[in-house]
Amino acid sequence: MRLIYVDDSGDEDCVMFSALIVPDHRWTSNLKSWRESSRTLNNQHKVPTDYELHSQEWLSSSPKPVDIENPGVVEITTANKQARALRFKVFENSLRTIGSFVDVQLLTVHAVGTGKYELYRELLLWIEEYLEEEDDLGLVILDGLDQGSYYRECHRELDINSRRIIEDPTEMHSHGSHWIQMADACVHAAYQAVKKSPNRDERFHRAYGSHLERIILFDSGDAENGIRFVDMA
């Protein structure tokens, strides 16, 4: 069985999904590696191990404070330039930890426009192909709530006689799941790789391919960084 953690990113011009695929027998050992990095963050910068590392917010000029009543108590979450540089290093280290996981695969798709559910269907088909090759089953865990049950409809469109993805998607808030936070880090890095904003340091653009290369699932149709473009026209 594979556990498949999915998160999305995008803006008014593009949409993307990343799926972090974890074999059940590797779930514990890989999670221990992540929790060890969380303890290091706590020891070095006093960030609690249960603090939600939401990448977009974490890398912004004003991340969520550790202590709302005393927001300056943890230096790394302040708005000064040095703190922002430290937060990016933490983000890179998080990606390196994910990239070191054993038997984990990372799939990322993106498309121009805002057709989120159409792109999600394409992601499911790619996951189905992967599970077929591995002769395994998978369960999808989504970040947040499936309001309107649109994601559930995508699952129910799969052929019940042959599908490898079992059940409807499970919904889980990122603040309660380390694995969803990891998927969030992956898809945020992928977004930066695709957008290549001139306002961002080149290290943002390279982070996805550089730190996650070991677990990215490439195929002949992929771009150089392993992010599959889907033409939704």
mmCIF file of C-alpha atoms in Angstrom, residues 77-217:
data_model
loop_
_atom_site.group_PDB
_atom_site.id
_atom_site.type_symbol
_atom_site.label_atom_id
_atom_site.label_comp_id
_atom_site.label_asym_id
_atom_site.label_seq_id
_atom_site.Cartn_x
_atom_site.Cartn_y
_atom_site.Cartn_z
ATOM 1 C CA THR A 77 10.083 34.372 12.674
ATOM 2 C CA THR A 78 10.665 38.132 12.653
ATOM 3 C CA ALA A 79 10.657 40.353 9.566
ATOM 4 C CA ASN A 80 14.316 41.368 9.468
ATOM 5 C CA LYS A 81 16.501 40.398 6.513
ATOM 6 C CA GLN A 82 18.737 38.040 8.463
ATOM 7 C CA ALA A 83 15.732 36.112 9.785
ATOM 8 C CA ARG A 84 14.322 35.729 6.254
ATOM 9 C CA ALA A 85 17.653 34.339 5.071
ATOM 10 C CA LEU A 86 17.628 31.841 7.932
ATOM 11 C CA ARG A 87 14.086 30.780 7.060
ATOM 12 C CA PHE A 88 15.145 30.013 3.505
ATOM 13 C CA LYS A 89 17.988 27.846 4.828
ATOM 14 C CA VAL A 90 15.447 25.979 6.966
ATOM 15 C CA PHE A 91 13.269 25.520 3.870
ATOM 16 C CA GLU A 92 16.234 24.142 1.915
ATOM 17 C CA ASN A 93 17.107 21.785 4.763
ATOM 18 C CA SER A 94 13.502 20.586 4.830
ATOM 19 C CA LEU A 95 13.677 19.777 1.118
ATOM 20 C CA ARG A 96 16.988 17.972 1.610
ATOM 21 C CA THR A 97 15.403 15.844 4.337
ATOM 22 C CA ILE A 98 12.469 14.944 2.074
ATOM 23 C CA GLY A 99 14.865 14.269 -0.786
ATOM 24 C CA SER A 100 16.737 11.760 1.377
ATOM 25 C CA PHE A 101 13.681 9.615 2.104
ATOM 26 C CA VAL A 102 13.890 5.936 1.215
ATOM 27 C CA ASP A 103 11.523 4.465 -1.424
ATOM 28 C CA VAL A 104 9.490 7.681 -1.674
ATOM 29 C CA GLN A 105 8.447 9.131 -5.040
ATOM 30 C CA LEU A 106 7.419 12.667 -5.935
ATOM 31 C CA LEU A 107 5.084 13.496 -8.840
ATOM 32 C CA THR A 108 4.314 17.085 -9.839
ATOM 33 C CA VAL A 109 2.013 18.352 -12.587
ATOM 34 C CA HIS A 110 1.283 21.893 -13.690
ATOM 35 C CA ALA A 111 -0.872 23.664 -16.253
ATOM 36 C CA VAL A 112 -1.533 27.159 -17.500
ATOM 37 C CA GLY A 113 -4.767 28.664 -16.227
ATOM 38 C CA THR A 114 -6.837 27.876 -13.167
ATOM 39 C CA GLY A 115 -8.451 24.530 -14.061
ATOM 40 C CA LYS A 116 -7.575 22.899 -10.756
ATOM 41 C CA TYR A 117 -9.926 19.927 -10.915
ATOM 42 C CA GLU A 118 -9.094 19.113 -14.528
ATOM 43 C CA LEU A 119 -5.412 19.022 -13.603
ATOM 44 C CA TYR A 120 -6.166 16.890 -10.547
ATOM 45 C CA ARG A 121 -7.719 14.308 -12.878
ATOM 46 C CA GLU A 122 -4.464 14.208 -14.829
ATOM 47 C CA LEU A 123 -2.509 13.738 -11.602
ATOM 48 C CA LEU A 124 -4.727 10.798 -10.658
ATOM 49 C CA LEU A 125 -4.102 9.157 -14.023
ATOM 50 C CA TRP A 126 -0.342 9.497 -13.537
ATOM 51 C CA ILE A 127 -0.618 8.026 -10.046
ATOM 52 C CA GLU A 128 -2.676 5.171 -11.478
ATOM 53 C CA GLU A 129 0.066 4.477 -14.045
ATOM 54 C CA TYR A 130 2.683 4.452 -11.299
ATOM 55 C CA LEU A 131 0.686 2.109 -9.050
ATOM 56 C CA GLU A 132 0.036 -0.225 -11.988
ATOM 57 C CA GLU A 133 3.774 -0.475 -12.635
ATOM 58 C CA GLU A 134 4.410 -1.102 -8.934
ATOM 59 C CA ASP A 135 1.493 -3.572 -8.721
ATOM 60 C CA ASP A 136 0.236 -1.800 -5.626
ATOM 61 C CA LEU A 137 -2.723 0.133 -4.252
ATOM 62 C CA GLY A 138 -2.779 3.688 -2.979
ATOM 63 C CA LEU A 139 -4.788 5.983 -0.728
ATOM 64 C CA VAL A 140 -4.812 9.747 -1.429
ATOM 65 C CA ILE A 141 -4.658 12.207 1.492
ATOM 66 C CA LEU A 142 -5.520 15.791 0.502
ATOM 67 C CA ASP A 143 -4.668 19.041 2.221
ATOM 68 C CA GLY A 144 -7.760 20.803 3.530
ATOM 69 C CA LEU A 145 -11.425 20.203 2.761
ATOM 70 C CA ASP A 146 -12.962 18.941 -0.475
ATOM 71 C CA GLN A 147 -15.640 21.622 -0.558
ATOM 72 C CA GLY A 148 -18.208 20.744 -3.191
ATOM 73 C CA SER A 149 -16.836 17.174 -3.366
ATOM 74 C CA TYR A 150 -15.093 17.945 -6.671
ATOM 75 C CA TYR A 151 -12.030 15.865 -5.798
ATOM 76 C CA ARG A 152 -14.277 12.984 -4.771
ATOM 77 C CA GLU A 153 -15.980 13.128 -8.173
ATOM 78 C CA CYS A 154 -12.571 12.810 -9.864
ATOM 79 C CA HIS A 155 -11.906 9.634 -7.883
ATOM 80 C CA ARG A 156 -15.289 8.170 -8.724
ATOM 81 C CA GLU A 157 -14.623 8.655 -12.411
ATOM 82 C CA LEU A 158 -11.864 6.035 -12.174
ATOM 83 C CA ASP A 159 -12.816 2.564 -13.425
ATOM 84 C CA ILE A 160 -13.825 0.596 -10.349
ATOM 85 C CA ASN A 161 -12.784 -2.668 -12.012
ATOM 86 C CA SER A 162 -9.176 -1.644 -12.557
ATOM 87 C CA ARG A 163 -8.408 1.370 -10.367
ATOM 88 C CA ARG A 164 -5.409 1.243 -8.069
ATOM 89 C CA ILE A 165 -6.366 4.304 -6.019
ATOM 90 C CA ILE A 166 -8.810 3.018 -3.452
ATOM 91 C CA GLU A 167 -11.534 5.029 -1.740
ATOM 92 C CA ASP A 168 -12.380 8.707 -2.034
ATOM 93 C CA PRO A 169 -9.656 11.176 -1.014
ATOM 94 C CA THR A 170 -9.045 11.532 2.704
ATOM 95 C CA GLU A 171 -9.064 15.155 3.892
ATOM 96 C CA MET A 172 -6.467 16.354 6.374
ATOM 97 C CA HIS A 173 -5.502 19.839 7.516
ATOM 98 C CA SER A 174 -1.827 20.670 7.129
ATOM 99 C CA HIS A 175 -1.434 21.878 10.701
ATOM 100 C CA GLY A 176 -2.206 18.338 11.852
ATOM 101 C CA SER A 177 0.004 16.411 9.435
ATOM 102 C CA HIS A 178 3.766 16.472 8.958
ATOM 103 C CA TRP A 179 3.326 14.665 5.643
ATOM 104 C CA ILE A 180 0.955 17.300 4.250
ATOM 105 C CA GLN A 181 3.456 19.978 5.294
ATOM 106 C CA MET A 182 6.121 18.056 3.369
ATOM 107 C CA ALA A 183 3.886 17.930 0.280
ATOM 108 C CA ASP A 184 3.340 21.668 0.703
ATOM 109 C CA ALA A 185 7.117 22.265 0.723
ATOM 110 C CA CYS A 186 7.489 20.200 -2.457
ATOM 111 C CA VAL A 187 4.741 21.941 -4.402
ATOM 112 C CA HIS A 188 5.919 25.396 -3.280
ATOM 113 C CA ALA A 189 9.430 24.589 -4.489
ATOM 114 C CA ALA A 190 7.934 23.340 -7.773
ATOM 115 C CA TYR A 191 5.946 26.556 -8.150
ATOM 116 C CA GLN A 192 9.110 28.627 -7.723
ATOM 117 C CA ALA A 193 10.885 26.444 -10.304
ATOM 118 C CA VAL A 194 8.130 27.018 -12.858
ATOM 119 C CA LYS A 195 7.452 30.702 -12.231
ATOM 120 C CA LYS A 196 11.105 31.792 -11.957
ATOM 121 C CA SER A 197 10.093 35.152 -10.549
ATOM 122 C CA PRO A 198 12.772 37.828 -11.146
ATOM 123 C CA ASN A 199 12.106 39.027 -7.606
ATOM 124 C CA ARG A 200 13.311 35.732 -6.191
ATOM 125 C CA ASP A 201 16.878 34.599 -5.696
ATOM 126 C CA GLU A 202 18.057 31.955 -8.199
ATOM 127 C CA ARG A 203 18.281 29.482 -5.326
ATOM 128 C CA PHE A 204 14.467 29.482 -5.131
ATOM 129 C CA HIS A 205 14.282 28.463 -8.779
ATOM 130 C CA ARG A 206 16.771 25.620 -8.321
ATOM 131 C CA ALA A 207 15.555 24.249 -4.994
ATOM 132 C CA TYR A 208 13.046 21.717 -6.386
ATOM 133 C CA GLY A 209 15.405 20.027 -8.824
ATOM 134 C CA SER A 210 18.489 20.343 -6.641
ATOM 135 C CA HIS A 211 17.192 19.013 -3.328
ATOM 136 C CA LEU A 212 14.438 16.630 -4.438
ATOM 137 C CA GLU A 213 16.037 15.071 -7.526
ATOM 138 C CA ARG A 214 16.544 11.713 -5.828
ATOM 139 C CA ILE A 215 12.813 11.131 -5.285
ATOM 140 C CA ILE A 216 11.340 12.872 -8.366
ATOM 141 C CA LEU A 217 9.641 10.524 -10.796
#
